[in-house]
Short mmCIF file of C-alpha atoms in Angstrom, two decimals:
data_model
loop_
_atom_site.label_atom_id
_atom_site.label_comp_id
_atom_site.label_asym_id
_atom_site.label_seq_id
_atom_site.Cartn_x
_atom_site.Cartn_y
_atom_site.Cartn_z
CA UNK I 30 35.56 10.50 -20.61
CA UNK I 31 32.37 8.54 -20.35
CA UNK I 32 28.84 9.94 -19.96
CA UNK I 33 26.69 9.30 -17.02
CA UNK I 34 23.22 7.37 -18.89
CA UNK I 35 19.59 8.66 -18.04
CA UNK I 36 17.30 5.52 -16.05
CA UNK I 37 15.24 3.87 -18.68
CA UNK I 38 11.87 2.86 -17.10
CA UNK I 39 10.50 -1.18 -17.42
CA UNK I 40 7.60 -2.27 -18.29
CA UNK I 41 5.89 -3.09 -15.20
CA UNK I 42 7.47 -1.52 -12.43
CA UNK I 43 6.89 1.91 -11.00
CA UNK I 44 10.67 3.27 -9.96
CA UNK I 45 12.68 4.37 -12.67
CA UNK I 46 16.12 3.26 -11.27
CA UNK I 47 17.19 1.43 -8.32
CA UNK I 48 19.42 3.54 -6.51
CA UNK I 49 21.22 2.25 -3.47
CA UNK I 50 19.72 2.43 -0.19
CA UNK I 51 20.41 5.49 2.20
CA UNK I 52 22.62 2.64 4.68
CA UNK I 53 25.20 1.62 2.05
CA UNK I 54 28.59 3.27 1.24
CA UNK I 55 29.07 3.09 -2.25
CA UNK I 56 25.87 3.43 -5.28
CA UNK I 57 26.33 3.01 -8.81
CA UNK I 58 25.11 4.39 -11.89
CA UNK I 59 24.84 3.52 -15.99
CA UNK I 60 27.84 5.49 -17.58
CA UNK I 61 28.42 4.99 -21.95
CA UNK I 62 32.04 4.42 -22.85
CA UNK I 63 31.01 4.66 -26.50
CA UNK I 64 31.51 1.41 -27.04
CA UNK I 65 27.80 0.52 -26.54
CA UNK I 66 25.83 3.69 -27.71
CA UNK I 67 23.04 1.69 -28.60
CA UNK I 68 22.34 1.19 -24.44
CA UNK I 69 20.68 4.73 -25.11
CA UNK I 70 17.49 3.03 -27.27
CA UNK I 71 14.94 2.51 -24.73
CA UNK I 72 14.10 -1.03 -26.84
CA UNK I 73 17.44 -2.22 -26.09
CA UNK I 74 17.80 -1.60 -22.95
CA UNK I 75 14.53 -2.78 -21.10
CA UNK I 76 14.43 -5.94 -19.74
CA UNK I 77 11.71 -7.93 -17.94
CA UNK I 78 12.49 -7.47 -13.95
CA UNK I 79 11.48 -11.13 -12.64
CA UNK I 80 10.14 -10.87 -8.86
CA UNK I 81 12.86 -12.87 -6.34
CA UNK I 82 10.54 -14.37 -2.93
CA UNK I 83 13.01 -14.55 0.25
CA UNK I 84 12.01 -16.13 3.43
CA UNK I 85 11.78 -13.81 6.30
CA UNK I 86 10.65 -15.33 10.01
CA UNK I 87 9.69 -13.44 13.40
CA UNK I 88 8.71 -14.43 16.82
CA UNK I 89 5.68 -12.17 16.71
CA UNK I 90 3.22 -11.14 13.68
CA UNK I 91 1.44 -8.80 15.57
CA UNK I 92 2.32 -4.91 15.73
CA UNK I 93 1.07 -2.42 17.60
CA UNK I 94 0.66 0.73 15.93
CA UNK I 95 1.68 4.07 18.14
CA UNK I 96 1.75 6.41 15.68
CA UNK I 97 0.22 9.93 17.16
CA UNK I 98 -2.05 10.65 13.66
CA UNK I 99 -3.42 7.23 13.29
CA UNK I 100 -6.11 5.97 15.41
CA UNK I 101 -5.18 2.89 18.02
CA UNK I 102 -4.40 -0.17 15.74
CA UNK I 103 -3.00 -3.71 15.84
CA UNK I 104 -1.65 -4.84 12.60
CA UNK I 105 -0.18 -7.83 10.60
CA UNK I 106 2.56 -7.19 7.78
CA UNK I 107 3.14 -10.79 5.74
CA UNK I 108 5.40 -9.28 3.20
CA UNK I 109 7.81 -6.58 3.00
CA UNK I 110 8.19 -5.47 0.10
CA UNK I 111 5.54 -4.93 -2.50
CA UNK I 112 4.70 -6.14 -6.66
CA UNK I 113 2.52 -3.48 -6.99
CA UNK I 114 5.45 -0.57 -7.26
CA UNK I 115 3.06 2.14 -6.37
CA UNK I 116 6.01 5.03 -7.19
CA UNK I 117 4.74 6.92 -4.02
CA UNK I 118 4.64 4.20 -1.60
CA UNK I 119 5.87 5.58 1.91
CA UNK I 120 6.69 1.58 2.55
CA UNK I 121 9.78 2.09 0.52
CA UNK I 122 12.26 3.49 2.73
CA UNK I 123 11.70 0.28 4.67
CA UNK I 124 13.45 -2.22 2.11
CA UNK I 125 16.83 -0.07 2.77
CA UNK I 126 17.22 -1.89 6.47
CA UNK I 127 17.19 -4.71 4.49
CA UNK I 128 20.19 -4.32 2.32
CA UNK I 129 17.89 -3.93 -1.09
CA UNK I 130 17.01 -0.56 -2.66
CA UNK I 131 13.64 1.36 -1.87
CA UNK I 132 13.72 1.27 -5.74
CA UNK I 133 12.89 -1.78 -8.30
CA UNK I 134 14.67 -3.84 -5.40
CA UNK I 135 11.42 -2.94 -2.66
CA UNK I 136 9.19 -4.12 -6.20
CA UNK I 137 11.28 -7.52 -6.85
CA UNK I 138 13.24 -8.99 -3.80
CA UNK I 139 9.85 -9.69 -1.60
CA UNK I 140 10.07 -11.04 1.70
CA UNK I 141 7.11 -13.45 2.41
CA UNK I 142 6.57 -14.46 6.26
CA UNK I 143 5.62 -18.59 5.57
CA UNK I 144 5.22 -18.97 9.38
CA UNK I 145 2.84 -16.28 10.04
CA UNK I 146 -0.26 -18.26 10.74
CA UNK I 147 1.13 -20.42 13.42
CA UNK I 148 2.99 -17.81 14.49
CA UNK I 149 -0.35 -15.50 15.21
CA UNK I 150 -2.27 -18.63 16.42
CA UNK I 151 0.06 -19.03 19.30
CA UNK I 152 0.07 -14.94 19.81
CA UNK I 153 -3.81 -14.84 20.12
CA UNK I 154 -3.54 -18.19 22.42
CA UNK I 155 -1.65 -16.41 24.57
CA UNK I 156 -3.08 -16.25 28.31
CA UNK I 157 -2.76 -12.20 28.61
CA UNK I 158 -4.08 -11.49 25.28
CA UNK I 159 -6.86 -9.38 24.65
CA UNK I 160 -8.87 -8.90 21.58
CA UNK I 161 -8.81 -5.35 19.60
CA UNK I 162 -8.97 -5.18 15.74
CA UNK I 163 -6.21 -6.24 13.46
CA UNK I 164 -5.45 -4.26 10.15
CA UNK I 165 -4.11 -6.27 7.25
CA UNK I 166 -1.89 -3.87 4.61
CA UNK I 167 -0.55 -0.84 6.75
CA UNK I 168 2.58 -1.13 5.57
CA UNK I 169 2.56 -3.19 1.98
CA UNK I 170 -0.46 -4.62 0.53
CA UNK I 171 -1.28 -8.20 1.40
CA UNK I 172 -3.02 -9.01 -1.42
CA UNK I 173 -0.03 -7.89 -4.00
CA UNK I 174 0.35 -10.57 -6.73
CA UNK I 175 2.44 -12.81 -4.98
CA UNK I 176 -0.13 -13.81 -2.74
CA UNK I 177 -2.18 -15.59 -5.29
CA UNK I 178 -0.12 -18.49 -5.17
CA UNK I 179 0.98 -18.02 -1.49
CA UNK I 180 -2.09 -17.33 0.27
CA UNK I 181 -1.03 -16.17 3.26
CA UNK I 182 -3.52 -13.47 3.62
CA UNK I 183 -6.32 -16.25 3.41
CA UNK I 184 -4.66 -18.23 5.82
CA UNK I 185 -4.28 -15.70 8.35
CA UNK I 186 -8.17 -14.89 7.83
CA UNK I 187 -9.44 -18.17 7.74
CA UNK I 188 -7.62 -18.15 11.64
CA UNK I 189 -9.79 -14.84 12.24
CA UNK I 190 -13.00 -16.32 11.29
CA UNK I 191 -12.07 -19.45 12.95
CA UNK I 192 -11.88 -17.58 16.32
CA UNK I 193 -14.03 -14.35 15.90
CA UNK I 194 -11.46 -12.00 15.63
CA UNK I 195 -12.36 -8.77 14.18
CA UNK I 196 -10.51 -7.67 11.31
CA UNK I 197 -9.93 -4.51 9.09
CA UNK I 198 -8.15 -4.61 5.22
CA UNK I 199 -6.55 -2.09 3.52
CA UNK I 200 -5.50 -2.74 -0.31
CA UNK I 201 -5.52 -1.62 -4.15
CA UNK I 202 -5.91 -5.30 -5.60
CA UNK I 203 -9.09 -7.00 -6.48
CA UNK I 204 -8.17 -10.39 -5.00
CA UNK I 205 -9.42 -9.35 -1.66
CA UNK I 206 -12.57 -10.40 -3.94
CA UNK I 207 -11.53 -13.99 -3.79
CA UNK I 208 -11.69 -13.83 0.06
CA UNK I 209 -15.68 -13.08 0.01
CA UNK I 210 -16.67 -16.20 1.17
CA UNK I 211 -14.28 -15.79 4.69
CA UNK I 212 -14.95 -12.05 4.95
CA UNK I 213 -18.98 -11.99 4.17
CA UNK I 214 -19.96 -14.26 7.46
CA UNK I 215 -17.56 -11.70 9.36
CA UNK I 216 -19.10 -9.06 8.22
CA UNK I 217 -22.54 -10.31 9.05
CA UNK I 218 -21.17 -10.69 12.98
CA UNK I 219 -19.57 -7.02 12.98
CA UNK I 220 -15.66 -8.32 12.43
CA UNK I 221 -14.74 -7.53 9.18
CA UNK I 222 -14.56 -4.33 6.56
CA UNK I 223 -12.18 -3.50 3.48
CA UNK I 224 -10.80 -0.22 2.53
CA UNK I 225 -9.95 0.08 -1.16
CA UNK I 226 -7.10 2.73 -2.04
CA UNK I 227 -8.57 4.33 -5.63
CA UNK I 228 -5.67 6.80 -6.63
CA UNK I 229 -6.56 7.88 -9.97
CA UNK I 230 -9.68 6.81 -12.23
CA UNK I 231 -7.07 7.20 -15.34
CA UNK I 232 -6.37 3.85 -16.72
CA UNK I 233 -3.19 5.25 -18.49
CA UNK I 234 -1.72 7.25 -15.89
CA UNK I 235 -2.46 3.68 -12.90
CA UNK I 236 -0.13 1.90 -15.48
CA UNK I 237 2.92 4.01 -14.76
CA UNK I 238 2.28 5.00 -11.11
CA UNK I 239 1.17 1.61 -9.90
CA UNK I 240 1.43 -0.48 -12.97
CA UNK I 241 1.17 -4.18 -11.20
CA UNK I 242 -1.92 -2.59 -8.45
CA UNK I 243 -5.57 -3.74 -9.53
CA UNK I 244 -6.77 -1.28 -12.72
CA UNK I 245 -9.15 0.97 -11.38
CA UNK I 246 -12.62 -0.10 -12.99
CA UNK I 247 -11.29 -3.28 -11.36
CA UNK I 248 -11.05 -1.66 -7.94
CA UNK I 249 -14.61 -0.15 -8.66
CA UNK I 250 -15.84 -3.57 -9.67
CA UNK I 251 -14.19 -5.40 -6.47
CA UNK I 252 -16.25 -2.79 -3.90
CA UNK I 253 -19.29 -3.52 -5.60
CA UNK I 254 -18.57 -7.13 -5.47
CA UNK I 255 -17.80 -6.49 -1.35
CA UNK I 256 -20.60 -4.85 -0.87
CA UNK I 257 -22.65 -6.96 -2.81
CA UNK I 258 -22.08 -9.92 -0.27
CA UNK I 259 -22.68 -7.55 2.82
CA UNK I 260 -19.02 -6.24 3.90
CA UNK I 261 -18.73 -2.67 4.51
CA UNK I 262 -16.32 -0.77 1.91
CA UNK I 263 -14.63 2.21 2.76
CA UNK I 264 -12.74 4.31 -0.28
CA UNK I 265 -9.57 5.70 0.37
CA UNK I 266 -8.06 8.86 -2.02
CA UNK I 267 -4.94 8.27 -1.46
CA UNK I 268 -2.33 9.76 -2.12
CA UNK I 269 -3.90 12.86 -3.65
CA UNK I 270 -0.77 13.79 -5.42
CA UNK I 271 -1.02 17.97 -6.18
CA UNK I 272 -1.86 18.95 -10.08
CA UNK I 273 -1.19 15.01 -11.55
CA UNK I 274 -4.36 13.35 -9.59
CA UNK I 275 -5.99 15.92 -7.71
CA UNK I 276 -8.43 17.28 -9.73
CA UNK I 277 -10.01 13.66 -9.29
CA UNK I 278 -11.02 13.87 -5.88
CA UNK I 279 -14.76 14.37 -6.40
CA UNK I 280 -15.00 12.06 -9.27
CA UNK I 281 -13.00 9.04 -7.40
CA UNK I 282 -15.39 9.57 -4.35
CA UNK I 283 -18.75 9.60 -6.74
CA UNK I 284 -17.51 6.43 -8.86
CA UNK I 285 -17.12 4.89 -5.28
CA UNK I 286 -19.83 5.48 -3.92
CA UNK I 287 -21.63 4.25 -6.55
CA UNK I 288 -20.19 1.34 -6.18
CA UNK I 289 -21.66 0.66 -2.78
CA UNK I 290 -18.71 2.54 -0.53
CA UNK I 291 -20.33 4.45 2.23
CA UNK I 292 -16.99 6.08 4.07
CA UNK I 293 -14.58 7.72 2.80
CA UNK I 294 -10.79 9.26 3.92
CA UNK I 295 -8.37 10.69 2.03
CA UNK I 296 -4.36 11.60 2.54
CA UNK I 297 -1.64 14.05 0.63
CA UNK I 298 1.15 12.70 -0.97
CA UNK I 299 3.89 11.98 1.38
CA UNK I 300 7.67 11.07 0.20
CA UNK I 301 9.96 10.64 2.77
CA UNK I 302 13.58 9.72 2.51
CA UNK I 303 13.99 7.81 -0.45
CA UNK I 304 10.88 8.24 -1.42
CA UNK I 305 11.62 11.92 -2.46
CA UNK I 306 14.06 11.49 -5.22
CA UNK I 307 12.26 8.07 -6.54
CA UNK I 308 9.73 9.87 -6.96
CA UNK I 309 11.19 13.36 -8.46
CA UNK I 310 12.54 11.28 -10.93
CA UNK I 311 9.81 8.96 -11.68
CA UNK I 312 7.26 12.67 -12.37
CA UNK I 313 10.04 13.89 -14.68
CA UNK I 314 10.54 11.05 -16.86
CA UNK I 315 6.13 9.69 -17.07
CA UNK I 316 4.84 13.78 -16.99
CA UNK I 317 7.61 15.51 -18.62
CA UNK I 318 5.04 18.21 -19.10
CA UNK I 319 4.92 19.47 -15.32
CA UNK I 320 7.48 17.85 -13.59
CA UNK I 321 8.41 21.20 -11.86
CA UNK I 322 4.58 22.28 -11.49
CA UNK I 323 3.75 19.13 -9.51
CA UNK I 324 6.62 19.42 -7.32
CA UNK I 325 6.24 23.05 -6.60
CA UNK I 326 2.60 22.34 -5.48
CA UNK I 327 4.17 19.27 -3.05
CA UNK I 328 6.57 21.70 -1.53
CA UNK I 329 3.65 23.75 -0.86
CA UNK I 330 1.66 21.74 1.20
CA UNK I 331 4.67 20.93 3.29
CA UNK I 332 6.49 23.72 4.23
CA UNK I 333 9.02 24.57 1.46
CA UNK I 334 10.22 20.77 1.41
CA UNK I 335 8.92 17.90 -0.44
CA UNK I 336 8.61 16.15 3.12
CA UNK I 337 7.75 16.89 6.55
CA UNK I 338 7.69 14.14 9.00
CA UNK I 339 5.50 16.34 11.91
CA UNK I 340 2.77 13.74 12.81
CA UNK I 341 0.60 16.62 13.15
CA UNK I 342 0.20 17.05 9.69
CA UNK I 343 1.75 14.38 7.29
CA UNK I 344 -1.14 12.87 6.64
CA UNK I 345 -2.66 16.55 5.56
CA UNK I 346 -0.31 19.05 5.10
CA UNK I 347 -0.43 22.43 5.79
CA UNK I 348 -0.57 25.76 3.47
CA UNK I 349 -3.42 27.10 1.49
CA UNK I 350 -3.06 24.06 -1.63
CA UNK I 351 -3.74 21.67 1.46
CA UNK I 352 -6.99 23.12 2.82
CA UNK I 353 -7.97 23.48 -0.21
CA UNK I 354 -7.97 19.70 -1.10
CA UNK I 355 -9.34 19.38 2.78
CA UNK I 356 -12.54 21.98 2.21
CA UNK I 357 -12.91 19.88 -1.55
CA UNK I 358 -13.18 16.45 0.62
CA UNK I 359 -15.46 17.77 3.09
CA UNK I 360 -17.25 19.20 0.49
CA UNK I 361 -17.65 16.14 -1.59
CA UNK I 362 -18.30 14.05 1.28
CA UNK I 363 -21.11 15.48 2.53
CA UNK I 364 -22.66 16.41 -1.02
CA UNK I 365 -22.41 12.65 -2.28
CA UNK I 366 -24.15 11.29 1.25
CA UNK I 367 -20.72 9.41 2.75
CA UNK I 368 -20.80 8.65 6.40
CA UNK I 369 -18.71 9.96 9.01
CA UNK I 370 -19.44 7.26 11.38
CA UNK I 371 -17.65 3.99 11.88
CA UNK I 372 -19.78 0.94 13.88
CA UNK I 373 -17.15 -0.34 16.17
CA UNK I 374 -16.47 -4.41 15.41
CA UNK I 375 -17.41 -6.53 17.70
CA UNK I 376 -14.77 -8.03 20.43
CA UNK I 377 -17.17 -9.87 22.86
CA UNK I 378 -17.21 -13.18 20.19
CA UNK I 379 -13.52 -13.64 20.15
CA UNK I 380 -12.94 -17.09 21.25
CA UNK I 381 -9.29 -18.00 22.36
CA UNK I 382 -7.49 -20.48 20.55
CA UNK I 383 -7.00 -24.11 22.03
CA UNK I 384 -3.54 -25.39 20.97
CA UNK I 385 -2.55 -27.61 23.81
CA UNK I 386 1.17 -27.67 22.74
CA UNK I 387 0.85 -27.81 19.30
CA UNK I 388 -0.47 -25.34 16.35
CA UNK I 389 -2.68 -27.19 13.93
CA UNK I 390 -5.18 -25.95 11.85
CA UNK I 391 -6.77 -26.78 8.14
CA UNK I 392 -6.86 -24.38 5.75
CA UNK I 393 -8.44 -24.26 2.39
#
């Protein structure tokens, strides 16, 4: 008889185990035969998890985004997939289409787009496009650690300046930062402003849920260095995750706004389909302490179940834990002196792309 063997976390990734994707018929786990005990010391077992790049290729870069509890949006997704290995990422469930896990597999088998800025200058050459403003990192984070050496994300906003296109960034890494001197002129002409996820202001605690994102004093030190050079910075709580970083909420939006942020949002924890168990067993190996607590509070806010995909509230939640977080934001908010106004960017300077049959363009 042979005994089924716990996940062992490793250093540097945020899933515990990398359990096969909801798609495929057969999963695996680690079993001991007794012939290798030792596979139960945690310093035998880890091993470094190198990060695998794959080409990926599409006709279009350019999404719309019809979701009914997000505002109208356009967005552009360079890599699927995502370094950071954020243990709550609702981008997961997406690597299981691919064949990989929504486990270590969505944190090390990347997909990278190399074609995406010719690809989007012949989509905003087109004759019936129109102008509206693109997000960057609605789905995974273009600035993960991979894109250091890629620099994709540059490329595709060196294109936006190049043509006046107005442009919105979500992210958690500080090497937007290295993008000032593209995003600062946009700014000044109403087409460009970052939102910078702060989860937790816990050094210790970012290492395990998010252990390759930006450290948080780094985060704080990136918005000052945005707003510094004139782009507007808007902090996003998210995810507020119920009795493990909660209790930070007024804190994270001070240290923020300090920093220069003057919006703010915030969203609840959501963890759907794979997402759920990654996550229940990510809480109960890192905070063996309130595994069950933490969980309990989740299932709370959403109906008995540790997910509820109604648009109308999974961005929220619903039950008394949720409006309480809700009344501590709007609380917060108005105390510390954020805005709840957002100056439309601008539209009326987009200038159309010239290709005459061929895509050229010089990037830096």
């Amino acid at each position: 008889m042979v005994d089924e063997l716990p996940n062992i976390p490793t250093n540097g990734r945020g899933a515990v185990g990398a359990p096969a994707g909801r798609f495929e018929k057969y999963t695996s786990v680690r079993m001991d035969d007794g012939w290798q005990s030792s596979l139960l010391e945690e310093e035998e077992w880890e091993t470094k998890l190198k990060t695998n790049l794959h080409i990926d290729t599409s006709r279009s870069v350019i999404n719309e985004i019809t979701s009914p509890d997000l505002p109208r949006m356009r967005s552009i997704n360079i890599y699927r997939g995502c370094e950071h290995g954020c243990i709550y990422c609702f981008a997961r469930p997406s690597h299981s289409y691919l064949g990989f896990s929504a486990g270590l597999e969505f944190e090390t088998e990347i997909m990278y787009k190399p074609d995406t800025p010719e690809v989007l200058l012949r989509e905003l050459a087109a004759k019936k496009y129109e102008p509206f403003p693109i997000t960057l990192g609605s789905n995974t984070d273009c600035f993960q650690p991979v894109e250091r050496g890629l620099k994709l994300a540059r490329h595709v906003l060196e294109i936006l300046s190049e043509h006046n296109h107005p442009v919105a960034i979500i992210t958690k890494s500080a090497l937007v930062a290295r993008d000032i001197d593209i995003l600062a002129p946009m700014a000044a002409k109403g087409l460009a402003r970052v939102n910078i996820s702060l989860t937790t202001l816990d050094p210790a605690l970012a290492r395990v849920m998010e252990p390759r994102a930006a450290a948080p004093y780094k985060r704080l030190a990136t918005m000052k260095a945005l707003v510094n050079a004139g782009i507007p910075v808007t902090v996003m709580a998210a995810p507020l995750i119920p009795a493990l970083t909660d209790m930070e909420l007024e804190n994270i939006l001070e240290a923020a706004y300090e920093m220069g942020a003057r919006r703010a949002h915030y969203t609840l924890v959501r963890l759907p389909y794979e997402v759920k168990d990654l996550f229940t067993e990510w809480v109960r190996t890192h905070r063996p302490d309130r595994p069950e607590h933490v969980l309990s509070l989740i299932r709370q806010t959403r109906g008995g179940k540790l997910y509820d995909a109604d648009f109308s509230q999974r961005r929220s939640g619903t039950g008394v834990y949720a409006e309480l977080i809700a009344q501590r934001f709007k609380k917060a908010k108005k105390r510390i002196g954020y805005s709840d106004a957002y100056p439309d960017m601008r539209l009326d300077l987009f200038r159309k792309p010239e290709l005459n049959g061929q895509v050229a363009f010089d990037f830096k």
